[in-house]
Amino acid sequence: MSAGAVAGAIAGATAGAAAAAAGARVKAEATTAKREAVLRVYRGDASGGQEVEYQVPVETGMVVLDAIHWIQAHQAPDLAVRWNCKAAKCGSCSAEVNGKPALMCKSRMERFAPGEPIVVRPMKTFPIIRDLVTDVSWNFEVNQRIPPFQPRAGAEWKWQQHDVDRAQEFRKCIECFLCQDVCHVLRSHELKHQFAGPRFLVRIAGLEMHPIDGVDRTPFLKDSAGIGFCNITKCCTEVCPEDIHITDNAIIPLKERVVDRFYDPVQMVWRAITGK
Amino acid sequence: MEPFDTHEHEVLVIGAGGAGLRAAIEASAMGCSVGLVTKSLLGKAHTVMAEGGIAAALAHLDPQDGWQTHFQDTMKGGSFLNHWRMAQLHAQESPDRVRELEQWGALFDRTPDGRILQRAFGGHTWKRLAHVGDRTGLEMIRTLQDRGVHQGLDVYMEFTVTKLFTDGGRIAGALAYRRDTGRFVLFRCKAIVIATGGVGKAYQVTSNSWEYTGDGQTLAFEAGAELIDMEFLQFHPTGMVWPPGVMGLLVTEGVRGEGGILRNSKGERFMWKYLPEARRHEYAADEAEARAWLDAAVEGQQTEARRPPELSTRDNVSRAIYTEVREGRGTPHGGAFLDISYMPAERIKKKLPSMYHQFKELADVDITATPMEVGPTTHYMMGGVRVEPDTGAATVPGLFAAGEASAGMHGANRLGGNSLSDLVVFGRRAGAGAAYYAKGLTATPRIPDAEIEAEMRGLLSPFERASGESPYEVHRALQECMGTNVGIFRIEKDLETALATLATLKQRAARVRVEGGRTYNPGWHLARDLRNMLVVSEAITRSALLRKESRGAHSRLDYTGLDPALGKVNMCAKRSGDGMQVGPTPLPEMPAELKALFDAAPQPAGKAT
Amino acid sequence: MSPEPQRKLSSSAGVAPAAAPSYRPATCTPPGAWRGAGYGQPFGATERTDTWWLMPLAQALGLGLLGLYATWAAFQGAHYEFGNYLSPFYSPLLKPAWWPISPAFLILWIPAGFRGTCYYYRKAYYRAFFADPSACAVGEPRKGYRGEVGFPWAIQNLHRYFMYFASILLVFLWWDVIRAFIFTDPDGSHYLAIGGGTLAILASNALLTMYSLSCHSLRHLVGGKLDCFSCAVAGGPRHGAWSRLSALNAHHMGYAWWSLFAVCFADFYVRMCSMGVFHDPMFVTFRHLFDYAPKISHFLL
Ligand SMILES: Cc1cc2nc3c(=O)[nH]c(=O)nc-3n(C[C@H](O)[C@H](O)[C@H](O)COP(=O)(O)OP(=O)(O)OC[C@H]3O[C@@H](n4cnc5c(N)ncnc54)[C@H](O)[C@@H]3O)c2cc1C
Ligand code: SF4
Ligand code: SF4
Ligand code: FES
Ligand code: FES
């Protein structure tokens, strides 16, 4: 065999010949022998669309994104979808699988009952561009309006790990915007002009809890980011693929900070007296 | 003529990964109007996937460290094929760039005395990698992104640049299409920075995303710039091979560091067979000694025992897995078993959390109970646009490059963590170089309408064909060709085959047909990216043919040794007419004071990602 | 659809000032400009295939039944004491002569307000009773929505004051727990024992304490409000306390439910004993413990 053929085997081997050659320690592959899954994928654009059904051969470990890629390569080359990393690290492949906001690259096909059609639709909170792709640029606009990090004057660039543990949780965010998608304030009530959404409350929490950040974003939180619109019903936390405790660790602590400033009568009187 | 929008900027940065963002920030800080173009959304570039850390000789944990040692490590890792000046600048400036990230809001892990924590990595003499758990790239790209959008850049998201225009040999602008609408966009500018990343999508098994189609390299090449070191493509020995959905996904070297054992389908621990005679004494002689080393490592104790054979250098591990598969002892899916399941489950979960979750969630494999299947995966392109070290200037006036798309910094092999630091060090320099150049030009160069029109017509042609292949077909054929013939191990005959195949593929690519309309049509996008992949594939193959030796990431089965003469040259690909010319160009001579560093410290360093 | 047809992010366009002086919408985009398919979907509209309605239904039933029970028990104004047991609904027992109705109402506004403004219960009843939303990615019955902006819901922001009052209440409740251990013989002598009611009251109070300790507002006041623990006065202990409360806080929902059940059960138990429906079993008695310290027992009672 030529040099490359093996490299190819390493590279290219799908089940086939290479699999048959070497016997030992095969994990029961036969159990998942060529079954087919039915995917109903939303096809359409701003002017309308409908679910189209595709039959996709299922292989072990397949995720919904693989199925979409298979459809692209074999049946619908123009099926629009966003993706990058295929490892739940970039937050591109957000969609709604059987009605639940999820990363397609993290949605395993085995999790669905055999024969059950898998419905894949674009995120419902944002205007559709085409098929599974929506226009999420609103989020980038919001991000721009958040007062950026600014170190306190004269602060020392030294702090302990436990000072940043909290903010590091928020900085895990991969900007998949699934939380924005599921948040009913944006989704059902369309208050995008008043509410920044969970993703950006997480971001503000990361800035506010930075040990040496010197900007005060509390008024911004209340009046511009509209934190009061959140009724802490926690859907954002339910869908976050990074397991960020959005409501408990970011939004509620921020709400408490807003209370300190704007709602707590004792603190307000105290500030008025001491002038702080 | 097709309608198109026009935007004008002094500096246009193509690519919004670490390198592009840092370049754009710098150029805009110098007062230029900057446009930043990216194929995906902002913040989704490859940089986001980097895990291990960013290498900088901060000397927070090992006070002996300094730029000289970092420089030496980098040169040794690159088999001395690096541009010495780039390696020097990189080693000297990366600590400042890391501190700068912190000043822009990045939150690195801390040492007990409150400074940036650093971790050890292959090939680095001291603990050098500043990191944030295993998501350093995410931290870096978010920091740069937030800094950038508050500074006055115009970001064009989901725009793909397809052509650079020149006016009298100088950069004049670029044409792009909007992925969301398919509409064309003309950028008029004085300088362009290419920061488009790598080429991995020419291979099927890769840790890279759809974006890595060699766009920057091709754009520069077609504009007349030189590409060097294209034969040096880093294959990481342990990528996932099964299930197909995650094929190529990286399995960190940390698994082997934590005691991972490589076995073939017969259950043999094969790495002992493959240790090179000259280095055999550095490794454990038997299972017992390897185990003793591991036990000591787990306890954090000193030991007389030597390292397990799995911790051999990467090229060697890849060669071993390859041979096992060739001789019929591969795993069902053409790889090797990497087994860490004999270690206590709690320890695995603590030390390798992301690997544990990666296998659990994506492959249904519990690595605390079952072995993983691994095989080599295409990972990083050391080669790319030849640049001037101090300014990032390519050989075309007005064209600059930085990051993975540029070449010279890493030589024949890149050390782990050196890429993220490369991005910020040379991103900044390229941005400054471009701004300085743009400020020096009085008039914006002109772009002839005919060229714009020709490019647009070419882009639309796949829609007009009544019949033709799907671009996905051609892409599959290309991946198969490159994986089979220009993989980790190369041999003259295969490379020749590849060249011939590439020629036919080029013709097939020119005749593909795409269905549907222009709004967000991935088939159409691929039709265009194919052309770029074909150009870089040709450059890789031709350079690999000429380098008749095995050095760094380039391994030839027909020339297994080092050739000292080839150690003094870079392979350089350049456009001539419609074709590609590849030949050796001399490596710049290292000044005596830097050479002296190596006389003082003779022992060689290993290699790593 | 998008109002910015260039799809270009121009950062020079608008950076909000660090301290926004007046009302400034988050995005400066006109209302309705980014409308997606989810807007205005009818109540219950969803593609979810699971039983999403089960949770809100269960919550509505749970909260509704327990709420009804508590109201009934509060209105009854009798049978809240049985020997040394006092129902937690009526503790501390205040019976001013001028108060016309059940003494429970003098107290009950504190736990009711505490729970009513609790971050967890807010979630539960917004979902279960207001369908705002009833489950994630499910259409809602009403179009208009102001969240917790403005009256009356902005009052939720006073949760911490209810927490202060509830903490005072807890002291009394612990007093009741101690009393629940001390029984009186027909001859008037006291002895220590553990009866069914003792356990019920102890459990209810232990869970109430956990519930209060895991409160978000407490967590904030103890340390959450700090940006940098190691730079603050007493930052070390505050970080320690904060991280311990944070660990409890992760189970706040559990404590909320269990404490609610337990309090209702304690009241129910006392009430049933008092009404003669239950016979209070005695598990352990320490008869002679107080023989030597009649003073203590006297003081305690
Ligand atoms: C899994 C993985 C792990 C890694 N881990 C590490 C690590 O631990 N440490 C380390 O130092 N390195 C690591 N690397 C390598 C490192 O992450 C990359 O080399 C580096 O991020 C490349 O950055 P870049 O700025 O050059 O390009 P990228 O970040 O890839 O950005 C490329 C940009 O160019 C844009 N672009 C491309 N073509 C066009 C076009 N035609 N028109 C417009 N825009 C275009 C893309 O949209 C993108 O925005 C890792 C790589 C991978 C894949
Ligand atoms: S908890 Fe708040 S931000 Fe999160 S989804 Fe619910 S309303 Fe939106
Ligand atoms: S907070 Fe979570 S769900 Fe929201 S964008 Fe970030 S990663 Fe996605
Ligand atoms: S593709 Fe990156 S998150 Fe799914
Ligand atoms: S948050 Fe629930 S009691 Fe305070």
PDB file of N, CA, C and O in Angstrom, chain A residues 4 11 19 22 24 29 60 66 79-80 82-84 86 89-90 106 108 130 144 146 149 159 161 168 171 175 203, chain B residues 44 51 103 107 109-110 114 135 139 146 150 158 205 209-210 243 245 265 330 332-333 361 472 484 494 519-520 522:
ATOM      1  N   GLY A   4       0.528   7.221   1.080  1.00  0.00           N
ATOM      2  CA  GLY A   4      -0.644   8.059   1.243  1.00  0.00           C
ATOM      3  C   GLY A   4      -1.915   7.285   1.509  1.00  0.00           C
ATOM      4  O   GLY A   4      -2.787   7.746   2.222  1.00  0.00           O
ATOM      5  N   ALA A  11      -7.219   9.292   7.457  1.00  0.00           N
ATOM      6  CA  ALA A  11      -7.981  10.501   7.213  1.00  0.00           C
ATOM      7  C   ALA A  11      -9.410  10.175   6.817  1.00  0.00           C
ATOM      8  O   ALA A  11     -10.361  10.599   7.447  1.00  0.00           O
ATOM      9  N   ALA A  19     -12.703  -0.504   8.651  1.00  0.00           N
ATOM     10  CA  ALA A  19     -13.416  -1.005   9.811  1.00  0.00           C
ATOM     11  C   ALA A  19     -13.444  -2.524   9.804  1.00  0.00           C
ATOM     12  O   ALA A  19     -13.201  -3.174  10.817  1.00  0.00           O
ATOM     13  N   ALA A  22      -9.779  -4.495  10.831  1.00  0.00           N
ATOM     14  CA  ALA A  22      -9.332  -4.730  12.189  1.00  0.00           C
ATOM     15  C   ALA A  22     -10.503  -5.128  13.059  1.00  0.00           C
ATOM     16  O   ALA A  22     -11.514  -4.444  13.089  1.00  0.00           O
ATOM     17  N   ALA A  24     -10.702  -6.370  16.679  1.00  0.00           N
ATOM     18  CA  ALA A  24     -10.917  -6.307  18.116  1.00  0.00           C
ATOM     19  C   ALA A  24     -11.575  -5.037  18.603  1.00  0.00           C
ATOM     20  O   ALA A  24     -11.493  -3.986  18.015  1.00  0.00           O
ATOM     21  N   GLU A  29     -21.389  -1.688  16.966  1.00  0.00           N
ATOM     22  CA  GLU A  29     -21.745  -0.730  15.953  1.00  0.00           C
ATOM     23  C   GLU A  29     -22.993  -1.200  15.235  1.00  0.00           C
ATOM     24  O   GLU A  29     -23.771  -0.430  14.726  1.00  0.00           O
ATOM     25  N   THR A  60     -23.521   6.419  14.119  1.00  0.00           N
ATOM     26  CA  THR A  60     -23.264   6.553  15.550  1.00  0.00           C
ATOM     27  C   THR A  60     -22.771   7.956  15.881  1.00  0.00           C
ATOM     28  O   THR A  60     -21.957   8.522  15.167  1.00  0.00           O
ATOM     29  N   ASP A  66     -24.718  17.439  11.846  1.00  0.00           N
ATOM     30  CA  ASP A  66     -24.238  16.482  10.841  1.00  0.00           C
ATOM     31  C   ASP A  66     -25.345  16.149   9.851  1.00  0.00           C
ATOM     32  O   ASP A  66     -25.103  16.037   8.647  1.00  0.00           O
ATOM     33  N   LEU A  79     -29.154  24.755   1.295  1.00  0.00           N
ATOM     34  CA  LEU A  79     -29.731  24.852   2.641  1.00  0.00           C
ATOM     35  C   LEU A  79     -28.829  25.725   3.520  1.00  0.00           C
ATOM     36  O   LEU A  79     -27.669  25.422   3.751  1.00  0.00           O
ATOM     37  N   ALA A  80     -29.399  26.847   3.983  1.00  0.00           N
ATOM     38  CA  ALA A  80     -28.569  27.808   4.710  1.00  0.00           C
ATOM     39  C   ALA A  80     -28.494  27.470   6.182  1.00  0.00           C
ATOM     40  O   ALA A  80     -29.511  27.234   6.830  1.00  0.00           O
ATOM     41  N   ARG A  82     -25.686  28.270   9.774  1.00  0.00           N
ATOM     42  CA  ARG A  82     -24.424  28.808  10.298  1.00  0.00           C
ATOM     43  C   ARG A  82     -23.767  27.746  11.157  1.00  0.00           C
ATOM     44  O   ARG A  82     -24.431  27.088  11.947  1.00  0.00           O
ATOM     45  N   TRP A  83     -22.457  27.632  11.045  1.00  0.00           N
ATOM     46  CA  TRP A  83     -21.706  26.781  11.967  1.00  0.00           C
ATOM     47  C   TRP A  83     -20.240  27.143  11.846  1.00  0.00           C
ATOM     48  O   TRP A  83     -19.831  27.754  10.853  1.00  0.00           O
ATOM     49  N   ASN A  84     -19.456  26.799  12.829  1.00  0.00           N
ATOM     50  CA  ASN A  84     -18.014  26.956  12.723  1.00  0.00           C
ATOM     51  C   ASN A  84     -17.246  25.806  13.359  1.00  0.00           C
ATOM     52  O   ASN A  84     -16.534  25.088  12.681  1.00  0.00           O
ATOM     53  N   LYS A  86     -18.250  23.092  15.401  1.00  0.00           N
ATOM     54  CA  LYS A  86     -18.796  21.763  15.604  1.00  0.00           C
ATOM     55  C   LYS A  86     -18.420  21.168  16.942  1.00  0.00           C
ATOM     56  O   LYS A  86     -18.410  19.951  17.112  1.00  0.00           O
ATOM     57  N   LYS A  89     -18.244  25.429  20.821  1.00  0.00           N
ATOM     58  CA  LYS A  89     -17.305  26.429  21.332  1.00  0.00           C
ATOM     59  C   LYS A  89     -17.489  27.798  20.723  1.00  0.00           C
ATOM     60  O   LYS A  89     -16.943  28.777  21.214  1.00  0.00           O
ATOM     61  N   CYS A  90     -18.199  27.887  19.592  1.00  0.00           N
ATOM     62  CA  CYS A  90     -18.244  29.185  18.919  1.00  0.00           C
ATOM     63  C   CYS A  90     -19.623  29.816  18.983  1.00  0.00           C
ATOM     64  O   CYS A  90     -19.765  31.016  18.805  1.00  0.00           O
ATOM     65  N   LYS A 106     -24.615  20.185  19.352  1.00  0.00           N
ATOM     66  CA  LYS A 106     -24.626  19.520  20.645  1.00  0.00           C
ATOM     67  C   LYS A 106     -25.869  18.649  20.792  1.00  0.00           C
ATOM     68  O   LYS A 106     -26.065  18.019  21.822  1.00  0.00           O
ATOM     69  N   ARG A 108     -27.603  15.498  20.054  1.00  0.00           N
ATOM     70  CA  ARG A 108     -27.333  14.153  19.549  1.00  0.00           C
ATOM     71  C   ARG A 108     -28.601  13.538  18.968  1.00  0.00           C
ATOM     72  O   ARG A 108     -29.671  13.618  19.557  1.00  0.00           O
ATOM     73  N   ARG A 130     -32.550  33.311   5.871  1.00  0.00           N
ATOM     74  CA  ARG A 130     -32.999  32.197   5.050  1.00  0.00           C
ATOM     75  C   ARG A 130     -32.820  30.883   5.809  1.00  0.00           C
ATOM     76  O   ARG A 130     -31.828  30.730   6.539  1.00  0.00           O
ATOM     77  N   GLN A 144     -22.420  47.101  21.595  1.00  0.00           N
ATOM     78  CA  GLN A 144     -21.662  48.332  21.399  1.00  0.00           C
ATOM     79  C   GLN A 144     -22.046  49.419  22.365  1.00  0.00           C
ATOM     80  O   GLN A 144     -21.275  50.328  22.617  1.00  0.00           O
ATOM     81  N   ILE A 146     -22.848  49.135  25.474  1.00  0.00           N
ATOM     82  CA  ILE A 146     -22.507  48.887  26.879  1.00  0.00           C
ATOM     83  C   ILE A 146     -21.216  49.635  27.200  1.00  0.00           C
ATOM     84  O   ILE A 146     -20.217  49.477  26.496  1.00  0.00           O
ATOM     85  N   PHE A 149     -15.046  48.389  29.480  1.00  0.00           N
ATOM     86  CA  PHE A 149     -14.162  48.254  30.634  1.00  0.00           C
ATOM     87  C   PHE A 149     -13.238  49.460  30.750  1.00  0.00           C
ATOM     88  O   PHE A 149     -12.654  49.912  29.785  1.00  0.00           O
ATOM     89  N   TRP A 159      -4.773  40.723  41.727  1.00  0.00           N
ATOM     90  CA  TRP A 159      -5.957  40.269  42.450  1.00  0.00           C
ATOM     91  C   TRP A 159      -5.888  38.766  42.559  1.00  0.00           C
ATOM     92  O   TRP A 159      -5.068  38.116  41.906  1.00  0.00           O
ATOM     93  N   GLN A 161      -7.343  34.749  42.587  1.00  0.00           N
ATOM     94  CA  GLN A 161      -8.205  33.929  41.743  1.00  0.00           C
ATOM     95  C   GLN A 161      -9.660  34.024  42.204  1.00  0.00           C
ATOM     96  O   GLN A 161     -10.575  34.132  41.397  1.00  0.00           O
ATOM     97  N   GLN A 168     -15.344  35.154  35.662  1.00  0.00           N
ATOM     98  CA  GLN A 168     -14.917  34.180  34.653  1.00  0.00           C
ATOM     99  C   GLN A 168     -16.083  33.316  34.199  1.00  0.00           C
ATOM    100  O   GLN A 168     -16.119  32.887  33.054  1.00  0.00           O
ATOM    101  N   ARG A 171     -17.674  35.142  31.504  1.00  0.00           N
ATOM    102  CA  ARG A 171     -16.857  35.273  30.308  1.00  0.00           C
ATOM    103  C   ARG A 171     -16.777  33.955  29.537  1.00  0.00           C
ATOM    104  O   ARG A 171     -16.161  33.894  28.475  1.00  0.00           O
ATOM    105  N   GLU A 175     -21.682  33.511  23.075  1.00  0.00           N
ATOM    106  CA  GLU A 175     -22.554  34.346  22.246  1.00  0.00           C
ATOM    107  C   GLU A 175     -23.358  33.551  21.218  1.00  0.00           C
ATOM    108  O   GLU A 175     -23.404  33.886  20.034  1.00  0.00           O
ATOM    109  N   ARG A 203     -22.973  39.962  30.230  1.00  0.00           N
ATOM    110  CA  ARG A 203     -21.761  40.716  29.892  1.00  0.00           C
ATOM    111  C   ARG A 203     -21.538  41.874  30.863  1.00  0.00           C
ATOM    112  O   ARG A 203     -20.429  42.117  31.319  1.00  0.00           O
TER     113      ARG A 203
ATOM    114  N   LYS B  44     -16.608  34.690  16.080  1.00  0.00           N
ATOM    115  CA  LYS B  44     -16.721  33.256  15.811  1.00  0.00           C
ATOM    116  C   LYS B  44     -15.480  32.718  15.098  1.00  0.00           C
ATOM    117  O   LYS B  44     -15.453  31.552  14.717  1.00  0.00           O
ATOM    118  N   GLU B  51      -7.372  26.617  23.129  1.00  0.00           N
ATOM    119  CA  GLU B  51      -7.628  26.236  24.509  1.00  0.00           C
ATOM    120  C   GLU B  51      -6.459  26.529  25.432  1.00  0.00           C
ATOM    121  O   GLU B  51      -6.568  27.288  26.390  1.00  0.00           O
ATOM    122  N   GLN B 103      -5.118  44.642  30.445  1.00  0.00           N
ATOM    123  CA  GLN B 103      -5.554  46.029  30.641  1.00  0.00           C
ATOM    124  C   GLN B 103      -6.810  46.348  29.843  1.00  0.00           C
ATOM    125  O   GLN B 103      -7.498  47.319  30.116  1.00  0.00           O
ATOM    126  N   LEU B 107      -9.503  38.416  31.813  1.00  0.00           N
ATOM    127  CA  LEU B 107      -9.329  37.915  33.179  1.00  0.00           C
ATOM    128  C   LEU B 107      -8.601  36.586  33.145  1.00  0.00           C
ATOM    129  O   LEU B 107      -9.218  35.535  33.029  1.00  0.00           O
ATOM    130  N   ASP B 109      -6.271  33.460  34.627  1.00  0.00           N
ATOM    131  CA  ASP B 109      -6.146  32.779  35.914  1.00  0.00           C
ATOM    132  C   ASP B 109      -4.966  33.386  36.674  1.00  0.00           C
ATOM    133  O   ASP B 109      -4.026  33.905  36.071  1.00  0.00           O
ATOM    134  N   ARG B 110      -5.015  33.304  38.013  1.00  0.00           N
ATOM    135  CA  ARG B 110      -4.036  34.026  38.828  1.00  0.00           C
ATOM    136  C   ARG B 110      -3.086  33.109  39.574  1.00  0.00           C
ATOM    137  O   ARG B 110      -3.440  31.980  39.943  1.00  0.00           O
ATOM    138  N   GLY B 114      -1.270  36.812  43.093  1.00  0.00           N
ATOM    139  CA  GLY B 114      -2.151  37.755  42.420  1.00  0.00           C
ATOM    140  C   GLY B 114      -1.735  38.169  41.019  1.00  0.00           C
ATOM    141  O   GLY B 114      -2.297  39.107  40.467  1.00  0.00           O
ATOM    142  N   ARG B 135     -10.063  27.807  27.932  1.00  0.00           N
ATOM    143  CA  ARG B 135     -10.765  28.615  26.939  1.00  0.00           C
ATOM    144  C   ARG B 135     -10.060  29.956  26.718  1.00  0.00           C
ATOM    145  O   ARG B 135     -10.687  31.009  26.637  1.00  0.00           O
ATOM    146  N   GLU B 139     -11.410  34.020  25.607  1.00  0.00           N
ATOM    147  CA  GLU B 139     -11.137  35.217  26.406  1.00  0.00           C
ATOM    148  C   GLU B 139     -10.446  36.270  25.545  1.00  0.00           C
ATOM    149  O   GLU B 139     -10.767  37.451  25.594  1.00  0.00           O
ATOM    150  N   ASP B 146     -14.430  43.439  22.056  1.00  0.00           N
ATOM    151  CA  ASP B 146     -15.060  44.518  22.799  1.00  0.00           C
ATOM    152  C   ASP B 146     -14.223  45.785  22.734  1.00  0.00           C
ATOM    153  O   ASP B 146     -14.747  46.887  22.646  1.00  0.00           O
ATOM    154  N   HIS B 150     -15.553  49.409  20.425  1.00  0.00           N
ATOM    155  CA  HIS B 150     -15.695  50.690  21.116  1.00  0.00           C
ATOM    156  C   HIS B 150     -14.688  51.704  20.630  1.00  0.00           C
ATOM    157  O   HIS B 150     -14.553  52.768  21.185  1.00  0.00           O
ATOM    158  N   GLU B 158     -20.105  38.660   7.962  1.00  0.00           N
ATOM    159  CA  GLU B 158     -20.595  37.758   6.928  1.00  0.00           C
ATOM    160  C   GLU B 158     -20.427  38.346   5.537  1.00  0.00           C
ATOM    161  O   GLU B 158     -21.332  38.320   4.703  1.00  0.00           O
ATOM    162  N   VAL B 205     -10.131  15.308   7.468  1.00  0.00           N
ATOM    163  CA  VAL B 205     -10.006  15.189   8.911  1.00  0.00           C
ATOM    164  C   VAL B 205      -9.222  16.375   9.427  1.00  0.00           C
ATOM    165  O   VAL B 205      -8.016  16.477   9.222  1.00  0.00           O
ATOM    166  N   SER B 209     -12.460  24.798  10.912  1.00  0.00           N
ATOM    167  CA  SER B 209     -13.855  24.991  10.525  1.00  0.00           C
ATOM    168  C   SER B 209     -13.973  25.294   9.034  1.00  0.00           C
ATOM    169  O   SER B 209     -12.975  25.369   8.325  1.00  0.00           O
ATOM    170  N   TRP B 210     -15.199  25.509   8.573  1.00  0.00           N
ATOM    171  CA  TRP B 210     -15.431  25.754   7.157  1.00  0.00           C
ATOM    172  C   TRP B 210     -14.707  26.995   6.662  1.00  0.00           C
ATOM    173  O   TRP B 210     -14.502  27.165   5.465  1.00  0.00           O
ATOM    174  N   PRO B 243     -17.093   9.208  16.555  1.00  0.00           N
ATOM    175  CA  PRO B 243     -17.946   9.053  15.376  1.00  0.00           C
ATOM    176  C   PRO B 243     -17.657  10.107  14.297  1.00  0.00           C
ATOM    177  O   PRO B 243     -16.959  11.066  14.572  1.00  0.00           O
ATOM    178  N   GLY B 245     -19.140  12.456  12.974  1.00  0.00           N
ATOM    179  CA  GLY B 245     -19.495  13.842  13.208  1.00  0.00           C
ATOM    180  C   GLY B 245     -18.386  14.653  13.840  1.00  0.00           C
ATOM    181  O   GLY B 245     -18.284  15.847  13.620  1.00  0.00           O
ATOM    182  N   SER B 265      -4.990  -2.568  17.843  1.00  0.00           N
ATOM    183  CA  SER B 265      -6.182  -3.404  17.986  1.00  0.00           C
ATOM    184  C   SER B 265      -5.857  -4.732  18.671  1.00  0.00           C
ATOM    185  O   SER B 265      -6.735  -5.407  19.180  1.00  0.00           O
ATOM    186  N   GLY B 330      -4.790  -1.313  13.061  1.00  0.00           N
ATOM    187  CA  GLY B 330      -5.519  -0.099  13.419  1.00  0.00           C
ATOM    188  C   GLY B 330      -6.831  -0.432  14.094  1.00  0.00           C
ATOM    189  O   GLY B 330      -7.288  -1.572  14.079  1.00  0.00           O
ATOM    190  N   PRO B 332     -11.011  -0.060  14.550  1.00  0.00           N
ATOM    191  CA  PRO B 332     -12.056  -0.177  13.517  1.00  0.00           C
ATOM    192  C   PRO B 332     -12.175   1.051  12.627  1.00  0.00           C
ATOM    193  O   PRO B 332     -12.538   0.939  11.466  1.00  0.00           O
ATOM    194  N   HIS B 333     -11.886   2.184  13.154  1.00  0.00           N
ATOM    195  CA  HIS B 333     -12.075   3.385  12.353  1.00  0.00           C
ATOM    196  C   HIS B 333     -10.758   4.009  11.924  1.00  0.00           C
ATOM    197  O   HIS B 333     -10.680   5.207  11.640  1.00  0.00           O
ATOM    198  N   GLU B 361     -20.305  14.004  25.628  1.00  0.00           N
ATOM    199  CA  GLU B 361     -21.445  14.625  24.974  1.00  0.00           C
ATOM    200  C   GLU B 361     -21.470  14.390  23.473  1.00  0.00           C
ATOM    201  O   GLU B 361     -22.523  14.270  22.880  1.00  0.00           O
ATOM    202  N   TYR B 472     -20.045  20.387  -3.729  1.00  0.00           N
ATOM    203  CA  TYR B 472     -19.755  19.460  -2.631  1.00  0.00           C
ATOM    204  C   TYR B 472     -19.017  18.222  -3.144  1.00  0.00           C
ATOM    205  O   TYR B 472     -18.162  17.671  -2.461  1.00  0.00           O
ATOM    206  N   THR B 484      -5.179  11.536   1.015  1.00  0.00           N
ATOM    207  CA  THR B 484      -4.506  10.316   0.580  1.00  0.00           C
ATOM    208  C   THR B 484      -3.068  10.575   0.156  1.00  0.00           C
ATOM    209  O   THR B 484      -2.174   9.809   0.461  1.00  0.00           O
ATOM    210  N   ASP B 494       3.125   9.758  -4.686  1.00  0.00           N
ATOM    211  CA  ASP B 494       1.816  10.278  -4.274  1.00  0.00           C
ATOM    212  C   ASP B 494       1.680  11.757  -4.566  1.00  0.00           C
ATOM    213  O   ASP B 494       0.629  12.245  -4.979  1.00  0.00           O
ATOM    214  N   THR B 519     -29.178  34.566  -1.759  1.00  0.00           N
ATOM    215  CA  THR B 519     -29.230  34.789  -0.307  1.00  0.00           C
ATOM    216  C   THR B 519     -28.728  33.560   0.410  1.00  0.00           C
ATOM    217  O   THR B 519     -29.242  32.471   0.231  1.00  0.00           O
ATOM    218  N   TYR B 520     -27.767  33.805   1.245  1.00  0.00           N
ATOM    219  CA  TYR B 520     -27.198  32.794   2.122  1.00  0.00           C
ATOM    220  C   TYR B 520     -27.205  31.413   1.497  1.00  0.00           C
ATOM    221  O   TYR B 520     -27.862  30.492   1.983  1.00  0.00           O
ATOM    222  N   PRO B 522     -24.978  28.385   0.856  1.00  0.00           N
ATOM    223  CA  PRO B 522     -23.673  27.791   1.161  1.00  0.00           C
ATOM    224  C   PRO B 522     -23.066  27.057  -0.032  1.00  0.00           C
ATOM    225  O   PRO B 522     -21.840  26.972  -0.131  1.00  0.00           O
TER     226      PRO B 522
END
